[in-house]
Amino acid sequence: MTRRVPALLLPAVLLLTTACATGPALEDRGRITAPPGNSEELTVGSAGFTESELLARMYGLLLEQAGHRTRILSVTNRELYEPALESGQIDIVPEYAATFADWLNAKTNGPDAKPVGSPDIGATMKALRALAAPRGLAVLDPGRAVDQNAFAVPARYAARHGLRTLSDLGRAKLPVRLAAGDECVQRPYCAPGLKKTYGIVITGVDPKGVGTTQAKKAVQNGEDQMVLTTTTDATLDDFGLTVLADDRHLQNADHVVPVVNRARAGSEEITGVLDRLGAVLTTKDLATMNEQVDSRRRLPEDVARACLERKGLLERNG
């Protein structure tokens, strides 16, 4: 069974990471020529939310089946787990292509650097790999699953106005009050992008958060007309909501990508195991698993194992 590092040990682990295991200087990392590593014991990082925990569990189960010992280390702050990944305190983490590309870009080139993540997954991956390689990191192939921002409206509202896409909503010229995070007022993927890309009439942003129960209830009861959520939100049916397709690709390509410490976990054997999962795991699979953990209170490891067995990637117990 995959071991999980107890929460009380995390400060000590991360202190060791930042104080003692900083790894090679950044200017030297791009010149590392050692062969990609194939460590017997691997630490899989989780960012502390349900989806990341599920992905980490799936990685761990598959790697154990391949003969590795694994443990799960939950670190909610990317400012902490990314340096731990560089140093080898963490060997593998599930990430999101465009988001991680922009984060590494800001870390490398400063907070005002022009974003490199885009709706084009090819261009996004090229930029991400160029930023990751000098840090001793390898970014594996993007999977089929995508966790992007999504916009949902009441299903009855969509049916009444013939809405299937965000373009449909823009053409309808319906006034829309949007339930979202307060940053939506300025973020290009949110209110400004909806206006510029789709011509949607945004009358205001109701700061109830991204995909929160409060935000979805506000749209359900007609207080707001649309909610900002994510493509892996499996609770929309519970509120009578439906996602409008982002047909003009406003959102960036946030495909799930495993990121590994190349010196410890960059071998063809390890990357092959993880790439096989990415090739079959879909956005719908992630949404279903999230719902099983968050709404049905099933254990993440049980849900992860069941999905891998259904996909034929993991041998069934017994």
Tab-separated table of C-alpha atoms in Angstrom:
chain	number	residue	atom	x	y	z
A	1	MET	CA	0.000	0.000	0.000
A	2	THR	CA	1.213	3.499	-0.796
A	3	ARG	CA	2.390	5.217	2.364
A	4	ARG	CA	1.333	8.763	3.171
A	5	VAL	CA	3.608	11.107	5.112
A	6	PRO	CA	1.732	12.276	8.236
A	7	ALA	CA	0.836	15.965	8.252
A	8	LEU	CA	2.849	16.553	11.433
A	9	LEU	CA	6.039	15.514	9.628
A	10	LEU	CA	5.609	17.891	6.715
A	11	PRO	CA	7.282	20.964	8.261
A	12	ALA	CA	10.397	18.908	9.055
A	13	VAL	CA	10.456	17.391	5.582
A	14	LEU	CA	10.156	20.753	3.901
A	15	LEU	CA	12.717	22.331	6.204
A	16	LEU	CA	15.137	19.627	5.110
A	17	THR	CA	14.229	20.350	1.509
A	18	THR	CA	14.874	24.078	1.664
A	19	ALA	CA	17.842	24.027	4.046
A	20	CYS	CA	19.861	20.956	3.044
A	21	ALA	CA	18.765	19.613	-0.309
A	22	THR	CA	18.756	22.563	-2.603
A	23	GLY	CA	20.280	20.620	-5.526
A	24	PRO	CA	22.535	22.107	-8.212
A	25	ALA	CA	22.536	25.812	-8.894
A	26	LEU	CA	20.026	26.871	-11.541
A	27	GLU	CA	22.737	27.891	-13.987
A	28	ASP	CA	24.207	24.340	-13.773
A	29	ARG	CA	21.004	22.336	-14.046
A	30	GLY	CA	20.663	22.641	-17.793
A	31	ARG	CA	24.091	21.002	-18.151
A	32	ILE	CA	23.228	17.861	-16.151
A	33	THR	CA	24.237	14.916	-18.320
A	34	ALA	CA	23.603	11.986	-15.961
A	35	PRO	CA	21.158	9.421	-17.362
A	36	PRO	CA	17.516	9.724	-16.295
A	37	GLY	CA	16.994	8.082	-12.911
A	38	ASN	CA	14.999	5.004	-11.937
A	39	SER	CA	14.890	5.130	-8.127
A	40	GLU	CA	13.433	2.153	-6.286
A	41	GLU	CA	11.704	4.357	-3.686
A	42	LEU	CA	9.712	7.302	-4.985
A	43	THR	CA	7.913	10.181	-3.302
A	44	VAL	CA	4.799	11.349	-5.114
A	45	GLY	CA	3.670	14.867	-4.283
A	46	SER	CA	0.053	15.936	-3.891
A	47	ALA	CA	-1.086	19.555	-3.857
A	48	GLY	CA	-3.595	18.796	-1.107
A	49	PHE	CA	-6.908	19.062	-2.968
A	50	THR	CA	-9.066	16.101	-3.983
A	51	GLU	CA	-8.088	15.863	-7.641
A	52	SER	CA	-4.370	16.144	-6.959
A	53	GLU	CA	-4.656	13.525	-4.215
A	54	LEU	CA	-6.433	11.150	-6.610
A	55	LEU	CA	-3.810	11.602	-9.314
A	56	ALA	CA	-0.980	11.115	-6.816
A	57	ARG	CA	-2.631	7.924	-5.564
A	58	MET	CA	-2.980	6.623	-9.120
A	59	TYR	CA	0.684	7.348	-9.831
A	60	GLY	CA	1.680	5.569	-6.635
A	61	LEU	CA	-0.412	2.472	-7.295
A	62	LEU	CA	0.896	2.096	-10.841
A	63	LEU	CA	4.493	2.585	-9.794
A	64	GLU	CA	4.132	0.044	-6.991
A	65	GLN	CA	2.775	-2.457	-9.479
A	66	ALA	CA	5.922	-1.778	-11.531
A	67	GLY	CA	8.100	-2.679	-8.545
A	68	HIS	CA	8.757	0.660	-6.833
A	69	ARG	CA	8.139	1.586	-3.207
A	70	THR	CA	6.145	4.815	-2.986
A	71	ARG	CA	4.891	7.320	-0.482
A	72	ILE	CA	2.545	10.287	-0.809
A	73	LEU	CA	3.647	13.711	0.420
A	74	SER	CA	0.884	16.313	0.615
A	75	VAL	CA	2.104	19.919	0.251
A	76	THR	CA	-0.556	22.470	-0.603
A	77	ASN	CA	1.765	25.317	-1.542
A	78	ARG	CA	3.457	25.229	-4.979
A	79	GLU	CA	6.096	27.627	-3.622
A	80	LEU	CA	7.175	24.737	-1.375
A	81	TYR	CA	6.587	21.600	-3.406
A	82	GLU	CA	8.211	22.798	-6.634
A	83	PRO	CA	11.628	23.445	-4.997
A	84	ALA	CA	11.241	20.067	-3.255
A	85	LEU	CA	10.709	18.515	-6.675
A	86	GLU	CA	13.856	20.182	-8.007
A	87	SER	CA	15.922	18.956	-5.069
A	88	GLY	CA	14.659	15.375	-5.205
A	89	GLN	CA	12.796	15.461	-1.911
A	90	ILE	CA	9.738	14.891	-4.105
A	91	ASP	CA	10.131	12.821	-7.265
A	92	ILE	CA	6.817	13.198	-9.096
A	93	VAL	CA	3.851	15.578	-8.982
A	94	PRO	CA	0.677	15.896	-11.059
A	95	GLU	CA	0.514	19.374	-12.597
A	96	TYR	CA	-1.497	21.384	-15.144
A	97	ALA	CA	0.338	22.428	-18.289
A	98	ALA	CA	-0.550	26.106	-18.778
A	99	THR	CA	-0.756	26.951	-15.074
A	100	PHE	CA	2.616	25.371	-14.308
A	101	ALA	CA	4.217	26.957	-17.378
A	102	ASP	CA	3.134	30.418	-16.277
A	103	TRP	CA	4.233	29.746	-12.694
A	104	LEU	CA	7.713	28.638	-13.743
A	105	ASN	CA	7.920	31.547	-16.166
A	106	ALA	CA	7.163	34.037	-13.406
A	107	LYS	CA	9.678	32.326	-11.114
A	108	THR	CA	12.362	32.420	-13.812
A	109	ASN	CA	11.678	35.777	-15.476
A	110	GLY	CA	9.854	37.758	-12.805
A	111	PRO	CA	6.208	38.350	-11.894
A	112	ASP	CA	5.677	40.752	-14.792
A	113	ALA	CA	6.860	38.277	-17.444
A	114	LYS	CA	4.492	37.790	-20.361
A	115	PRO	CA	2.472	34.584	-19.830
A	116	VAL	CA	3.568	31.578	-21.895
A	117	GLY	CA	0.540	29.374	-21.239
A	118	SER	CA	-2.077	29.495	-23.995
A	119	PRO	CA	-5.017	27.523	-25.424
A	120	ASP	CA	-2.505	25.842	-27.774
A	121	ILE	CA	-1.270	22.733	-25.954
A	122	GLY	CA	1.686	22.301	-28.326
A	123	ALA	CA	3.004	25.813	-27.763
A	124	THR	CA	2.300	25.578	-24.039
A	125	MET	CA	4.217	22.312	-23.690
A	126	LYS	CA	7.183	23.657	-25.662
A	127	ALA	CA	7.425	26.655	-23.344
A	128	LEU	CA	6.895	24.537	-20.217
A	129	ARG	CA	9.596	22.030	-21.101
A	130	ALA	CA	12.066	24.799	-21.908
A	131	LEU	CA	11.471	26.307	-18.470
A	132	ALA	CA	11.512	22.979	-16.611
A	133	ALA	CA	14.627	21.388	-18.133
A	134	PRO	CA	17.203	23.802	-16.634
A	135	ARG	CA	15.717	22.994	-13.228
A	136	GLY	CA	16.335	19.276	-13.631
A	137	LEU	CA	12.662	18.561	-14.275
A	138	ALA	CA	11.097	16.511	-17.054
A	139	VAL	CA	7.512	17.174	-18.130
A	140	LEU	CA	5.808	14.098	-19.531
A	141	ASP	CA	3.268	14.009	-22.323
A	142	PRO	CA	-0.006	15.846	-21.636
A	143	GLY	CA	-2.901	13.538	-20.871
A	144	ARG	CA	-6.432	13.534	-22.235
A	145	ALA	CA	-7.817	14.950	-18.971
A	146	VAL	CA	-8.118	18.731	-18.782
A	147	ASP	CA	-9.028	20.781	-15.717
A	148	GLN	CA	-9.889	24.205	-17.083
A	149	ASN	CA	-12.140	27.020	-16.068
A	150	ALA	CA	-15.702	26.488	-17.276
A	151	PHE	CA	-18.867	28.564	-17.266
A	152	ALA	CA	-22.227	27.022	-16.382
A	153	VAL	CA	-25.809	28.282	-16.580
A	154	PRO	CA	-29.121	26.743	-15.464
A	155	ALA	CA	-30.094	23.924	-17.834
A	156	ARG	CA	-33.602	25.375	-18.180
A	157	TYR	CA	-32.169	28.794	-19.008
A	158	ALA	CA	-29.936	27.230	-21.677
A	159	ALA	CA	-32.848	25.307	-23.188
A	160	ARG	CA	-35.128	28.365	-23.205
A	161	HIS	CA	-32.600	30.507	-25.051
A	162	GLY	CA	-31.023	27.790	-27.226
A	163	LEU	CA	-27.608	28.028	-25.574
A	164	ARG	CA	-24.947	25.378	-26.110
A	165	THR	CA	-21.808	27.500	-26.354
A	166	LEU	CA	-20.467	30.759	-24.989
A	167	SER	CA	-20.790	32.135	-28.523
A	168	ASP	CA	-24.522	31.414	-28.343
A	169	LEU	CA	-24.733	33.436	-25.133
A	170	GLY	CA	-22.838	36.319	-26.712
A	171	ARG	CA	-25.140	36.383	-29.731
A	172	ALA	CA	-28.206	36.318	-27.494
A	173	LYS	CA	-27.122	39.601	-25.830
A	174	LEU	CA	-28.649	38.492	-22.535
A	175	PRO	CA	-27.522	40.439	-19.451
A	176	VAL	CA	-25.397	38.167	-17.288
A	177	ARG	CA	-24.446	38.563	-13.658
A	178	LEU	CA	-21.529	36.174	-13.057
A	179	ALA	CA	-20.857	34.285	-9.809
A	180	ALA	CA	-17.074	33.929	-9.533
A	181	GLY	CA	-14.028	34.926	-7.527
A	182	ASP	CA	-13.435	38.637	-7.033
A	183	GLU	CA	-10.337	38.432	-9.288
A	184	CYS	CA	-12.668	37.655	-12.210
A	185	VAL	CA	-13.170	41.381	-12.727
A	186	GLN	CA	-9.589	41.701	-14.026
A	187	ARG	CA	-8.470	38.247	-15.189
A	188	PRO	CA	-8.344	37.919	-19.005
A	189	TYR	CA	-9.898	34.431	-18.940
A	190	CYS	CA	-12.900	35.687	-16.975
A	191	ALA	CA	-15.125	38.784	-17.308
A	192	PRO	CA	-12.832	40.766	-19.659
A	193	GLY	CA	-12.312	37.707	-21.880
A	194	LEU	CA	-16.005	36.850	-21.969
A	195	LYS	CA	-16.725	40.385	-23.165
A	196	LYS	CA	-13.855	40.603	-25.671
A	197	THR	CA	-13.898	37.062	-27.091
A	198	TYR	CA	-17.611	36.337	-26.997
A	199	GLY	CA	-19.365	39.694	-26.696
A	200	ILE	CA	-21.185	38.520	-23.562
A	201	VAL	CA	-22.928	41.293	-21.659
A	202	ILE	CA	-21.499	41.007	-18.131
A	203	THR	CA	-23.462	43.302	-15.831
A	204	GLY	CA	-21.467	42.462	-12.732
A	205	VAL	CA	-19.388	39.884	-10.861
A	206	ASP	CA	-20.864	38.386	-7.709
A	207	PRO	CA	-17.777	37.447	-5.615
A	208	LYS	CA	-18.916	34.085	-4.291
A	209	GLY	CA	-15.833	32.097	-5.326
A	210	VAL	CA	-14.940	29.652	-8.086
A	211	GLY	CA	-17.364	26.743	-8.196
A	212	THR	CA	-18.390	27.082	-4.563
A	213	THR	CA	-21.719	25.776	-3.337
A	214	GLN	CA	-22.736	29.354	-2.582
A	215	ALA	CA	-21.947	30.452	-6.142
A	216	LYS	CA	-23.817	27.555	-7.738
A	217	LYS	CA	-26.848	28.115	-5.507
A	218	ALA	CA	-26.914	31.781	-6.555
A	219	VAL	CA	-27.225	30.707	-10.189
A	220	GLN	CA	-29.692	27.948	-9.365
A	221	ASN	CA	-32.067	30.372	-7.667
A	222	GLY	CA	-31.750	33.064	-10.358
A	223	GLU	CA	-29.782	35.579	-8.296
A	224	ASP	CA	-26.994	35.228	-10.882
A	225	GLN	CA	-27.148	33.863	-14.430
A	226	MET	CA	-23.770	32.110	-14.788
A	227	VAL	CA	-21.075	30.598	-12.550
A	228	LEU	CA	-17.340	30.172	-13.024
A	229	THR	CA	-16.413	26.583	-12.169
A	230	THR	CA	-14.116	23.911	-13.646
A	231	THR	CA	-14.401	21.183	-16.265
A	232	THR	CA	-14.004	18.494	-13.582
A	233	ASP	CA	-16.849	19.757	-11.364
A	234	ALA	CA	-19.128	16.732	-10.999
A	235	THR	CA	-21.785	18.479	-8.875
A	236	LEU	CA	-23.368	20.666	-11.568
A	237	ASP	CA	-26.298	18.292	-12.121
A	238	ASP	CA	-27.145	18.596	-8.433
A	239	PHE	CA	-27.820	22.304	-9.028
A	240	GLY	CA	-29.517	21.911	-12.407
A	241	LEU	CA	-26.572	23.561	-14.202
A	242	THR	CA	-24.935	22.863	-17.554
A	243	VAL	CA	-21.584	23.998	-18.980
A	244	LEU	CA	-21.515	26.181	-22.103
A	245	ALA	CA	-18.735	25.082	-24.467
A	246	ASP	CA	-15.690	27.345	-24.761
A	247	ASP	CA	-15.901	27.135	-28.561
A	248	ARG	CA	-13.452	30.003	-29.210
A	249	HIS	CA	-10.872	28.645	-26.770
A	250	LEU	CA	-10.675	31.431	-24.240
A	251	GLN	CA	-9.221	29.120	-21.595
A	252	ASN	CA	-5.624	27.947	-21.503
A	253	ALA	CA	-4.563	24.350	-22.138
A	254	ASP	CA	-4.501	22.987	-18.597
A	255	HIS	CA	-4.036	19.344	-19.491
A	256	VAL	CA	-2.891	17.092	-16.662
A	257	VAL	CA	0.879	16.502	-16.940
A	258	PRO	CA	3.141	14.470	-14.655
A	259	VAL	CA	6.324	16.362	-13.766
A	260	VAL	CA	9.314	14.360	-12.518
A	261	ASN	CA	12.731	14.964	-11.094
A	262	ARG	CA	14.736	13.741	-14.077
A	263	ALA	CA	17.716	12.461	-12.098
A	264	ARG	CA	15.544	10.281	-9.853
A	265	ALA	CA	12.440	9.437	-11.895
A	266	GLY	CA	13.121	10.258	-15.532
A	267	SER	CA	13.726	6.734	-16.819
A	268	GLU	CA	11.737	5.293	-19.716
A	269	GLU	CA	10.333	2.664	-17.353
A	270	ILE	CA	8.842	5.224	-14.942
A	271	THR	CA	7.696	7.704	-17.579
A	272	GLY	CA	6.151	4.882	-19.596
A	273	VAL	CA	4.021	3.846	-16.615
A	274	LEU	CA	2.733	7.391	-16.130
A	275	ASP	CA	2.201	8.069	-19.843
A	276	ARG	CA	-0.073	5.026	-20.114
A	277	LEU	CA	-2.388	6.559	-17.543
A	278	GLY	CA	-2.471	9.920	-19.320
A	279	ALA	CA	-3.472	8.235	-22.561
A	280	VAL	CA	-6.695	6.783	-21.107
A	281	LEU	CA	-7.728	9.048	-18.208
A	282	THR	CA	-10.365	11.564	-19.331
A	283	THR	CA	-11.806	14.785	-17.962
A	284	LYS	CA	-15.044	12.915	-17.251
A	285	ASP	CA	-13.109	10.295	-15.277
A	286	LEU	CA	-11.626	13.022	-13.071
A	287	ALA	CA	-15.012	14.622	-12.511
A	288	THR	CA	-16.547	11.283	-11.528
A	289	MET	CA	-13.736	10.478	-9.116
A	290	ASN	CA	-13.885	13.950	-7.549
A	291	GLU	CA	-17.608	13.454	-6.963
A	292	GLN	CA	-17.091	10.039	-5.354
A	293	VAL	CA	-14.607	11.500	-2.858
A	294	ASP	CA	-16.216	14.879	-2.191
A	295	SER	CA	-19.900	13.896	-2.228
A	296	ARG	CA	-19.917	10.185	-1.415
A	297	ARG	CA	-17.021	10.379	1.063
A	298	ARG	CA	-15.109	7.466	-0.438
A	299	LEU	CA	-11.391	7.175	0.282
A	300	PRO	CA	-9.167	8.598	-2.490
A	301	GLU	CA	-7.028	5.455	-2.668
A	302	ASP	CA	-10.106	3.240	-3.089
A	303	VAL	CA	-11.486	5.480	-5.831
A	304	ALA	CA	-8.106	5.666	-7.580
A	305	ARG	CA	-7.670	1.905	-7.448
A	306	ALA	CA	-11.166	1.229	-8.814
A	307	CYS	CA	-10.600	3.568	-11.764
A	308	LEU	CA	-7.262	1.980	-12.628
A	309	GLU	CA	-8.819	-1.469	-12.501
A	310	ARG	CA	-11.658	-0.390	-14.808
A	311	LYS	CA	-9.100	0.976	-17.250
A	312	GLY	CA	-7.205	-2.298	-17.216
A	313	LEU	CA	-4.054	-0.654	-15.870
A	314	LEU	CA	-4.033	-2.281	-12.452
A	315	GLU	CA	-4.472	-5.911	-11.537
A	316	ARG	CA	-7.566	-6.548	-9.420
A	317	ASN	CA	-7.051	-7.564	-5.825
A	318	GLY	CA	-7.895	-11.183	-5.213
